[in-house]
Coordinates of N, CA and C in Angstrom, one line a residue:
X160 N -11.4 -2.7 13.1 CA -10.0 -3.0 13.0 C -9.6 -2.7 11.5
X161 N -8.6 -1.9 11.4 CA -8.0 -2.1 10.1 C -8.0 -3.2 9.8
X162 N -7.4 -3.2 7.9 CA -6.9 -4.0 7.3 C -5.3 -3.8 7.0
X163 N -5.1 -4.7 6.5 CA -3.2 -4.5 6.1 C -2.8 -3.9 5.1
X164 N -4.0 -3.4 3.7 CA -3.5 -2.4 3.2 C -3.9 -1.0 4.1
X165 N -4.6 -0.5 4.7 CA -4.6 0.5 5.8 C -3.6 0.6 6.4
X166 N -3.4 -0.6 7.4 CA -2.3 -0.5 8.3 C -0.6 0.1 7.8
X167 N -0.6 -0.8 6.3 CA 0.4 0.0 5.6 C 0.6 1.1 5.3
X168 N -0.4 1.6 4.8 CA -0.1 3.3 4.6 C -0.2 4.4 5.7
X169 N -1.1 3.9 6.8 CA -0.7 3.9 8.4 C 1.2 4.5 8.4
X170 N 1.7 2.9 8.2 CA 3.1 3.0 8.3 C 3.7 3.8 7.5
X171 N 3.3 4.1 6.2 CA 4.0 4.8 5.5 C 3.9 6.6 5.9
X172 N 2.5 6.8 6.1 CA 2.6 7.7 7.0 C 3.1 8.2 7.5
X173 N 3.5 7.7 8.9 CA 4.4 7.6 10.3 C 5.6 8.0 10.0
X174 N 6.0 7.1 9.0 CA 7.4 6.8 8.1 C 7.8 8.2 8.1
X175 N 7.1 8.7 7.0 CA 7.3 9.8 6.5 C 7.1 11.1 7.9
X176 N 6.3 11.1 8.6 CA 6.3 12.5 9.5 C 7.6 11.8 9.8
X177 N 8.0 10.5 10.8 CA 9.4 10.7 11.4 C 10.7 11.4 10.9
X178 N 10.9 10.9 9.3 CA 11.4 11.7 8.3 C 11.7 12.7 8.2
X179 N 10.7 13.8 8.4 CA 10.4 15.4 8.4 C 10.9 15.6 9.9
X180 N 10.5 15.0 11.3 CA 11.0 15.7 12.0 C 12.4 15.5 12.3
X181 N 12.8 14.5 11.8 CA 14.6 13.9 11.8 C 15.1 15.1 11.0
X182 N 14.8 15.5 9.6 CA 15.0 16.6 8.9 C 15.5 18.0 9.3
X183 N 14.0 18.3 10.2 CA 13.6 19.2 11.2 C 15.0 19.4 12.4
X184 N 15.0 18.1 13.0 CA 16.2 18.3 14.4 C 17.4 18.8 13.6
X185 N 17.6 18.0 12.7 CA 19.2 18.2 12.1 C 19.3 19.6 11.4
X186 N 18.6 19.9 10.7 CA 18.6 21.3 10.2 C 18.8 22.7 11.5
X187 N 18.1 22.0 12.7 CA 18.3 22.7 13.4 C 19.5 23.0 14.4
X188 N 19.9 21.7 14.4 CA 20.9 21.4 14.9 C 22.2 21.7 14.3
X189 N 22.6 21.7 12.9 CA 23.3 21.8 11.7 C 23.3 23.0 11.1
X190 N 22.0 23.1 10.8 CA 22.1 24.4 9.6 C 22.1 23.6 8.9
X191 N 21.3 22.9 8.3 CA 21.9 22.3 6.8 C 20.6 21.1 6.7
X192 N 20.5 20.8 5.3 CA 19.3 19.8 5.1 C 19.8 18.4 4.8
X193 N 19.6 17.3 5.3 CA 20.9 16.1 5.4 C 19.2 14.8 5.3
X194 N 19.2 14.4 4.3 CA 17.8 13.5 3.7 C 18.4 12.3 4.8
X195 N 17.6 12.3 6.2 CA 18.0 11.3 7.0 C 17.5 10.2 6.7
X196 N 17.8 8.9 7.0 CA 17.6 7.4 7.2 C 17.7 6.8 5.9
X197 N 17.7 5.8 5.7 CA 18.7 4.6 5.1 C 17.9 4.6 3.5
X198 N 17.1 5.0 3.4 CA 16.3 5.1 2.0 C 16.4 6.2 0.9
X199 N 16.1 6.4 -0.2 CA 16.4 7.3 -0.9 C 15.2 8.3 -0.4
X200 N 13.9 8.0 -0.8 CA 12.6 8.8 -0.5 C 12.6 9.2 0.9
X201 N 11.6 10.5 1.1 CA 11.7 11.1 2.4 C 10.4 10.0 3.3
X202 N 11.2 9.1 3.7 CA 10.1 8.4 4.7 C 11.8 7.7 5.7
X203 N 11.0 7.3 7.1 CA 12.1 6.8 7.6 C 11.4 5.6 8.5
X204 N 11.5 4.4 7.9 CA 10.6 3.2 8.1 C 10.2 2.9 10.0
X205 N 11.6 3.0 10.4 CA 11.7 2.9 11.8 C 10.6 3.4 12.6
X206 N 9.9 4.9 12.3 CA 9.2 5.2 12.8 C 7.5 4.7 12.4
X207 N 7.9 4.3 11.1 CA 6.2 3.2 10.5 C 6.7 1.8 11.8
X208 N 7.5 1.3 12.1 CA 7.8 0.0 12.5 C 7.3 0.5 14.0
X209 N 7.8 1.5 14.6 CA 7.1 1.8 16.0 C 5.9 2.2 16.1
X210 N 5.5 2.8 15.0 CA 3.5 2.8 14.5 C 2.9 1.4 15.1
X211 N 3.4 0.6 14.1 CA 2.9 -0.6 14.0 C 2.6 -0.9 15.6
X212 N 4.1 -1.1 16.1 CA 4.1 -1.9 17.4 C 3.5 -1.6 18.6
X213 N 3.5 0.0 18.7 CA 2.4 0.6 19.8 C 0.8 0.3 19.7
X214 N 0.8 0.6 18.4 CA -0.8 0.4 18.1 C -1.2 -0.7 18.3
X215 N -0.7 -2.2 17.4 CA -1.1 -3.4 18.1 C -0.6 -3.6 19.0
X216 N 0.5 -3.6 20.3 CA 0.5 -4.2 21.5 C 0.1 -3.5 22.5
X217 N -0.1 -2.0 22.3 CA -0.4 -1.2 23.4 C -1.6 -0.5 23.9
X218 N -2.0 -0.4 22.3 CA -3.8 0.4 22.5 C -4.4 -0.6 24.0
X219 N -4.3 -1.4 24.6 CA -4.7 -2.1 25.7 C -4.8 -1.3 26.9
X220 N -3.7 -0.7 26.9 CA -3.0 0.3 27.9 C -3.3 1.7 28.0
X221 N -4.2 2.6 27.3 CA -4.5 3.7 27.0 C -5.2 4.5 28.2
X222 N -5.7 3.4 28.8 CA -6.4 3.7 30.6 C -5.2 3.9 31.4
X223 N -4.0 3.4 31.0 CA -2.9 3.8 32.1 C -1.7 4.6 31.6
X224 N -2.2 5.8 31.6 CA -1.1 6.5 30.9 C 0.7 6.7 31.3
X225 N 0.7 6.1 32.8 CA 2.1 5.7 33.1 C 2.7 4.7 32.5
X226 N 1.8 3.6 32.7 CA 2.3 2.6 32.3 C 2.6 2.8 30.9
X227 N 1.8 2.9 30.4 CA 2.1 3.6 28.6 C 2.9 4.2 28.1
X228 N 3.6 4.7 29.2 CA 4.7 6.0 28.6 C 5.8 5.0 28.6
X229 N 6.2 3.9 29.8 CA 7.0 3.8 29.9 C 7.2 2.8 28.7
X230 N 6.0 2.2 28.5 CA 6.1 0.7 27.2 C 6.4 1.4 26.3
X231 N 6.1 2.1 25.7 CA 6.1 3.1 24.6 C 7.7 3.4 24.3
X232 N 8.5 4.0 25.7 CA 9.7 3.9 25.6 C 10.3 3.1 25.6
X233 N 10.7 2.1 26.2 CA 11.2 0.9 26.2 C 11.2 -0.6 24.9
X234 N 9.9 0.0 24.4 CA 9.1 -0.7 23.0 C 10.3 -0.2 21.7
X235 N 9.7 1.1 21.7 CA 10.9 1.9 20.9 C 12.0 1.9 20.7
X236 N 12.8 1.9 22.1 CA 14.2 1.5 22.2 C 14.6 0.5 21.9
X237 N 13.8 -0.3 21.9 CA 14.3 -1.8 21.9 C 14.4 -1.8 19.8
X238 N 13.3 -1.4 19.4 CA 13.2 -1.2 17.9 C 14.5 -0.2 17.6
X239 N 14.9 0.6 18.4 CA 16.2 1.3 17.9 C 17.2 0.8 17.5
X240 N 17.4 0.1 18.8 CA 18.5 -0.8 19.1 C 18.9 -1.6 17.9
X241 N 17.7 -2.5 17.8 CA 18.3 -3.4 16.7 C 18.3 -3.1 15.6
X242 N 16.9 -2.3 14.9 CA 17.8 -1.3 13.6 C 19.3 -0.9 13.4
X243 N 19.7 -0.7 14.4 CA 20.5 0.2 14.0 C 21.9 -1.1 14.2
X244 N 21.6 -1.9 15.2 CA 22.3 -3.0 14.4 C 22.5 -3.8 13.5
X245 N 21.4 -3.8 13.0 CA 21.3 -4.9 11.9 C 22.2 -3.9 10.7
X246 N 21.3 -2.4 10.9 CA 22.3 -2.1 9.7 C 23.7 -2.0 9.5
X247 N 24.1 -1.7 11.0 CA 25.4 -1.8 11.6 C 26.5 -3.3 11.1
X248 N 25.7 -4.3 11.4 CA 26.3 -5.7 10.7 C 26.2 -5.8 9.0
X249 N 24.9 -5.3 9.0 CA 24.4 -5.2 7.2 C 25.9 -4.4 6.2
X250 N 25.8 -3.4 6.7 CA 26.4 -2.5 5.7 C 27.7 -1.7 7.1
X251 N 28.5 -2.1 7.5 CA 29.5 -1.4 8.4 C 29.4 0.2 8.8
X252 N 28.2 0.6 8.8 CA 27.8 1.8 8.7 C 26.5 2.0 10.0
X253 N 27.0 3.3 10.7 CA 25.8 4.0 11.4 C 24.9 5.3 10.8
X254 N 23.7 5.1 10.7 CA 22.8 6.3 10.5 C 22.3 7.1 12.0
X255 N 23.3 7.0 12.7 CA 22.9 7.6 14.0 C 23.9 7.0 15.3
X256 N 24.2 8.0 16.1 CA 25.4 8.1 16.8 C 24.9 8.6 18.0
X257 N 24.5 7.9 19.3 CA 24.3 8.7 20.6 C 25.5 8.6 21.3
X258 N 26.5 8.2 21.0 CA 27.7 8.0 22.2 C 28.2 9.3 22.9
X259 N 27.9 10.1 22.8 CA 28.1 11.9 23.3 C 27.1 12.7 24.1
X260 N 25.9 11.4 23.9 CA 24.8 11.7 25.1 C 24.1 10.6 26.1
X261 N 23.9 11.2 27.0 CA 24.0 11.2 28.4 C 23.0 9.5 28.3
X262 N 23.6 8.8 29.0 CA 22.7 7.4 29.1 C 22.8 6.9 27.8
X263 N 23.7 7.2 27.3 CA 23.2 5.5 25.8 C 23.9 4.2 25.9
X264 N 23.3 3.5 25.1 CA 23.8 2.1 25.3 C 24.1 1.9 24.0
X265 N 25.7 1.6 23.6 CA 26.7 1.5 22.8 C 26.2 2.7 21.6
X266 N 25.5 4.0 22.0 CA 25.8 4.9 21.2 C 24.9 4.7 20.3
X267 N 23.7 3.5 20.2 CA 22.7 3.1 19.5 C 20.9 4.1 20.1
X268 N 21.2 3.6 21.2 CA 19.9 4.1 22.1 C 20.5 5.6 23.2
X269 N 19.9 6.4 23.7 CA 19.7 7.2 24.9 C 18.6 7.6 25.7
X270 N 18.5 7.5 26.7 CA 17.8 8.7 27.5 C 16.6 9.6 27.0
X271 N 17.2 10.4 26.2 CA 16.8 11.5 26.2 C 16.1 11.4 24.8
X272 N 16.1 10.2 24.2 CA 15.7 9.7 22.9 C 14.0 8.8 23.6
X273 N 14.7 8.1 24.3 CA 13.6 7.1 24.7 C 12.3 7.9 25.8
X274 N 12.9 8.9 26.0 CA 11.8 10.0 27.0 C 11.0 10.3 25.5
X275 N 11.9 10.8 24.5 CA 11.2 11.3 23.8 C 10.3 10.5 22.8
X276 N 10.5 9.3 22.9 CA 9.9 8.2 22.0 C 8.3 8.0 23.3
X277 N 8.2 8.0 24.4 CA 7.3 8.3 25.2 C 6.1 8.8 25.1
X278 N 6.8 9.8 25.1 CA 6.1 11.4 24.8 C 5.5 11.1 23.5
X279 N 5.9 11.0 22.6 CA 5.1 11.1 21.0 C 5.0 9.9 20.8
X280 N 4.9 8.8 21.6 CA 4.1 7.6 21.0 C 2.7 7.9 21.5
X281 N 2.7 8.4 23.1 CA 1.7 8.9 23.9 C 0.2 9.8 22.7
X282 N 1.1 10.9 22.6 CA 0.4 11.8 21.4 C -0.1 10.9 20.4
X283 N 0.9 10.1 19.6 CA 0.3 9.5 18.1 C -0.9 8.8 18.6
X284 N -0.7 7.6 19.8 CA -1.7 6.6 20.1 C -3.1 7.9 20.4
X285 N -3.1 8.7 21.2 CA -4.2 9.2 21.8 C -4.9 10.1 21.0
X286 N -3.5 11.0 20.0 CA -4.3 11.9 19.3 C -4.5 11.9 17.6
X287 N -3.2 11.6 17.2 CA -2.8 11.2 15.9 C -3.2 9.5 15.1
X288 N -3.5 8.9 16.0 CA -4.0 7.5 15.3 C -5.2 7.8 14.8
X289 N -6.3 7.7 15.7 CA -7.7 8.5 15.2 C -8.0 9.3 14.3
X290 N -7.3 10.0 13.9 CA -7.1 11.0 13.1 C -6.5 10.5 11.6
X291 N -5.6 10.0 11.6 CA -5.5 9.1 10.6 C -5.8 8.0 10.0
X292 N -6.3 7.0 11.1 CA -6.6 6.3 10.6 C -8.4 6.2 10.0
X293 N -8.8 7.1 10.7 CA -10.2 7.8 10.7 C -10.5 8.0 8.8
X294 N -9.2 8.8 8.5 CA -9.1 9.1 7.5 C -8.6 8.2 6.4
X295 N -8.2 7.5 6.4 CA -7.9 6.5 5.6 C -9.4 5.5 5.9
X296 N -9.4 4.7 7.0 CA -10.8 4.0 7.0 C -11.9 4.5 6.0
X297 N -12.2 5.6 5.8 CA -13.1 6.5 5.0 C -12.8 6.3 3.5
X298 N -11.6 6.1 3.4 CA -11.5 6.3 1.7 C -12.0 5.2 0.8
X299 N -12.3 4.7 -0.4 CA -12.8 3.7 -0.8 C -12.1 2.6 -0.8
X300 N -12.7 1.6 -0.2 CA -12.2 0.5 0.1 C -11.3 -0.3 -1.5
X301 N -11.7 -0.1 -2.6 CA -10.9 -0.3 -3.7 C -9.6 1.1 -4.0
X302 N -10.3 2.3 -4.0 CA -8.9 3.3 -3.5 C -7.9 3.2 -3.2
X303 N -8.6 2.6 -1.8 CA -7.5 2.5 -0.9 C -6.6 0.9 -0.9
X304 N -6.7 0.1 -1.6 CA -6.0 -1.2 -2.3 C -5.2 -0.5 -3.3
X305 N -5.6 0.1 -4.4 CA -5.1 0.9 -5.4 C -3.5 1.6 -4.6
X306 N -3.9 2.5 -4.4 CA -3.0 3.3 -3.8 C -2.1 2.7 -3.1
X307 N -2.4 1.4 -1.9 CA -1.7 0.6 -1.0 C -0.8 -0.1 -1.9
X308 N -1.4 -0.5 -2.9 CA -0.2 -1.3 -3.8 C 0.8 -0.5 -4.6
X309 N 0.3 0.9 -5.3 CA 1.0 1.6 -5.6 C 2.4 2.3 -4.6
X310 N 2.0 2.5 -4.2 CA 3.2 2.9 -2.5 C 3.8 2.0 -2.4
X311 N 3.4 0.6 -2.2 CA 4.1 -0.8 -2.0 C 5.3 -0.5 -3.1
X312 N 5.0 -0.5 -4.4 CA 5.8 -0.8 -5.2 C 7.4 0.2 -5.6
X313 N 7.1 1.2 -5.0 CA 7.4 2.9 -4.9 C 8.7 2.2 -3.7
X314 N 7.9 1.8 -2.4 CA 8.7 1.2 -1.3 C 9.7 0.5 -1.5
X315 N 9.1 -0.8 -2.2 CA 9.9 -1.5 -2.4 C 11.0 -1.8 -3.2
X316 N 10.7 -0.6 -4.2 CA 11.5 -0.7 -5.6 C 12.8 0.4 -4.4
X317 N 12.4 1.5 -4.0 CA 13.3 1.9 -3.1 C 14.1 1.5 -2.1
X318 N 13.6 0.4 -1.6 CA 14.9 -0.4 -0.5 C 15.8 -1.5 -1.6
X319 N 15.4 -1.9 -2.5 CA 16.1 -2.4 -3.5 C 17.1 -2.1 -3.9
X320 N 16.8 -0.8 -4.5 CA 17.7 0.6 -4.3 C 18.8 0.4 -3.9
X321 N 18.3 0.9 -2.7 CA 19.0 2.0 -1.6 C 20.0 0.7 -1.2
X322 N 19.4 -0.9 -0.9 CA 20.6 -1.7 -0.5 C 21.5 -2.1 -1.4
X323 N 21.2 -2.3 -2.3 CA 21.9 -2.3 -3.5 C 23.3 -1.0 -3.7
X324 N 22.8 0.1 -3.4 CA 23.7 1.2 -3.4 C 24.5 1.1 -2.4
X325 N 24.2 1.2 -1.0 CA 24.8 1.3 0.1 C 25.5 -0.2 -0.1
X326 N 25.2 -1.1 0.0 CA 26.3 -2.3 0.0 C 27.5 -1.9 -0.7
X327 N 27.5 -1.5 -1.8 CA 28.1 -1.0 -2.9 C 29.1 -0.2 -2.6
X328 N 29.1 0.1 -1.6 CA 30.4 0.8 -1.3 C 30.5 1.2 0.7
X329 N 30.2 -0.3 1.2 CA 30.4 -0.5 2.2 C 31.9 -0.7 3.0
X330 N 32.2 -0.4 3.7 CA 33.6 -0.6 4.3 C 34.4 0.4 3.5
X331 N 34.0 1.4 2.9 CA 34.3 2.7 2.5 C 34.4 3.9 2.8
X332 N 33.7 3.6 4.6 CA 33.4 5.0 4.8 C 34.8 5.6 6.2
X333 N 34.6 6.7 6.2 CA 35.6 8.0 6.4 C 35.8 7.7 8.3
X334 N 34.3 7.6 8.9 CA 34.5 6.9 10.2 C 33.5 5.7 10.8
X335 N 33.1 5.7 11.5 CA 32.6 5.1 11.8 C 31.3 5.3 13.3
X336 N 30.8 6.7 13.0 CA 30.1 7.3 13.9 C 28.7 7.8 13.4
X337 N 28.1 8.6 12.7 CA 27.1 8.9 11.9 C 27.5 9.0 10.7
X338 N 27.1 8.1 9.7 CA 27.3 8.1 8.3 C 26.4 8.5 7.3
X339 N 25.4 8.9 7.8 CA 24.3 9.6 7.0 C 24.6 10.1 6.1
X340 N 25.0 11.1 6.3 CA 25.3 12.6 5.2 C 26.4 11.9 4.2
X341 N 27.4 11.0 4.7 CA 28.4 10.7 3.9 C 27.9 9.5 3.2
X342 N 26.5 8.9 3.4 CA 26.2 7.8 3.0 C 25.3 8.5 1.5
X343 N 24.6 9.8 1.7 CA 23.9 10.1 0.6 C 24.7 10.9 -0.3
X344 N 26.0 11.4 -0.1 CA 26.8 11.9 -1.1 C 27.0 10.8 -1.5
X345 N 27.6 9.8 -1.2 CA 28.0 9.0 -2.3 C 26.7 8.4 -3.0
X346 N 26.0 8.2 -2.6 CA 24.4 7.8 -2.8 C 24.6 8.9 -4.4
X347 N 24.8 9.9 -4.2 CA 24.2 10.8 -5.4 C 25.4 11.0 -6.3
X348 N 26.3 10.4 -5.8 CA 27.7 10.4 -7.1 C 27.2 9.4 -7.6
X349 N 27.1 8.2 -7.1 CA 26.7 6.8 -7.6 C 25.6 7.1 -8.9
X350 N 24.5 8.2 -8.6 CA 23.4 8.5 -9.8 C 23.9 9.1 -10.7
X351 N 24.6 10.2 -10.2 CA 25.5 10.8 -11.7 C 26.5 9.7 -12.0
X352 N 27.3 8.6 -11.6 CA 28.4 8.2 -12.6 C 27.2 6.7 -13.3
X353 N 26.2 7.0 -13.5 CA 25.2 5.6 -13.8 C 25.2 6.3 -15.5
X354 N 25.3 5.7 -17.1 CA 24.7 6.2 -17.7 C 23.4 6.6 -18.1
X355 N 22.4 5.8 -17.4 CA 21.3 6.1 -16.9 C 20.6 7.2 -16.9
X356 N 21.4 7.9 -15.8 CA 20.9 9.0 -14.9 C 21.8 10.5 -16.0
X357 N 22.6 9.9 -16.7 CA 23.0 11.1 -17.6 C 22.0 11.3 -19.1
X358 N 21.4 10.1 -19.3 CA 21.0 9.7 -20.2 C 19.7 10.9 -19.8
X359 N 18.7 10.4 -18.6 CA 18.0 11.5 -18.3 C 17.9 12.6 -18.1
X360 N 19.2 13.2 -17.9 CA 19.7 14.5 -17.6 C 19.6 14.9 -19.1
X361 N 20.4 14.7 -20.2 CA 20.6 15.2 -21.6 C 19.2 15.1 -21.9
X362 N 18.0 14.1 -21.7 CA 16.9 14.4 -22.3 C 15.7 15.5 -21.8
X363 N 15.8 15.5 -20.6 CA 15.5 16.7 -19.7 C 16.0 17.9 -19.7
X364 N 16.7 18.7 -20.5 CA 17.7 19.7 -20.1 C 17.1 20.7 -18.7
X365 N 15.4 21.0 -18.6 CA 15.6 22.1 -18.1 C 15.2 21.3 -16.4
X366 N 15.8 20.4 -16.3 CA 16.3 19.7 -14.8 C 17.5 20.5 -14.0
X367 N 18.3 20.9 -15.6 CA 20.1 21.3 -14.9 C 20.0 22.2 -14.0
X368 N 18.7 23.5 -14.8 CA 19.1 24.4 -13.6 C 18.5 24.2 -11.8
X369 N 17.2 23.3 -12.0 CA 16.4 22.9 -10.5 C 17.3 21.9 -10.1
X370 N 18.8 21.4 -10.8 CA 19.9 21.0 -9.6 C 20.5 21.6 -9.0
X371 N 21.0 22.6 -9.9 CA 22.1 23.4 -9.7 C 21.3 24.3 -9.0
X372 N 20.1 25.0 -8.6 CA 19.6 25.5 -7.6 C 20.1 24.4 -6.4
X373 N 19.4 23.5 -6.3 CA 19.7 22.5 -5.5 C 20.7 22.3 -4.8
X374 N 21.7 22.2 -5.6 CA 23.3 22.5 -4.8 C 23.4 23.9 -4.0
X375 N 22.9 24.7 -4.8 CA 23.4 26.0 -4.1 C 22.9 26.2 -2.8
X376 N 21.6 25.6 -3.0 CA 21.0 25.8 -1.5 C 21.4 24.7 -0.3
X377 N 21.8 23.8 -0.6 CA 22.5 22.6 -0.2 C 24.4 23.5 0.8
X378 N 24.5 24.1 -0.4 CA 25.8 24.8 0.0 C 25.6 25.7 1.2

């Protein structure tokens, strides 16, 4: 059995693929690169939080792969759900909008989300857990403390952050359907109007142009 610095970076893991493929849909769906979920860094915790929850309550289940699919879905959803309320009550703001597809419930959960939370919890538990955690188990047990705290602090100094910013200009936004995209522009005006963040800029100069690339490709 793991430990709880394993299991963390487990989560951080997860975190992060979910991240990439949220990235992945939207870009595809969009055209455009839109740094999904509520954090500054590319990780999107939600999906470490359904790591967690399949692995300890479900690995039981692995003999019944029906039954699995559906816990898996239903497990998930239920973890959607309230995220997306809490941040909903938290900060007056959605990071995600299903009301335009088929079976959601208040536009938080769908269908065609929860099939798909199924499907790739199925995969993570049978093919991707082993594989990772295989790999982390292996590393040195002081290493891997090292590094588990270092991430920790990386994490945590980032939801600090990110709540701190987003409160900051809550009940400010334009609608009230997916706030993502409009949540990280102001996210990044907030860094440029800091003198902080200009302070870094003038001492770094050759940052300007790997922004200003940045924007252009952004455009």
């Amino acid at each position: 059995m793991l430990k709880i610095e394993q299991y963390f970076l487990c989560f951080m893991i997860y975190s992060m693929i979910g991240w990439l493929m949220e990235v992945i849909v939207t870009f595809v769906e969009d055209k455009k690169f839109v740094n999904r979920g509520f954090l500054i860094g590319p990780y999107c915790p939600i999906y470490g939080w359904g790591y967690l929850a399949i692995t300890i309550l479900l690995t039981k289940y692995k003999t019944h792969p029906i039954a699995l699919f559906v816990l898996i879905s239903v497990v998930c959803s239920v973890i959607e759900y309230v995220t997306s309320l809490v941040l909903e009550k938290l900060f007056h703001a959605r990071w995600w909008d299903y009301s335009k597809r088929l079976l959601n419930v208040d536009g938080r959960i769908c269908i065609t989300n929860s099939v798909a939370f199924g499907a790739l919890g199925i995969v993570a538990l049978m093919y991707l857990n082993p594989i990772i955690e295989g790999f982390i188990f292996n590393i040195n047990p002081q290493l891997t403390m090292i590094i588990a705290i270092i991430v920790f602090i990386i994490y945590l100094a980032d939801n600090i952050t990110s709540f701190k910013i987003v409160n900051s200009f809550k009940n400010k936004f334009a609608s009230f359907t997916d706030n993502t995209e409009e949540i990280k522009e102001k996210t990044l005006k907030f860094f440029n109007s800091k003198p902080l963040t200009r302070r870094i800029k003038e001492a770094f100069p050759n940052l300007k142009p790997i922004v200003s690339k940045i924007k252009k490709i952004k455009k």
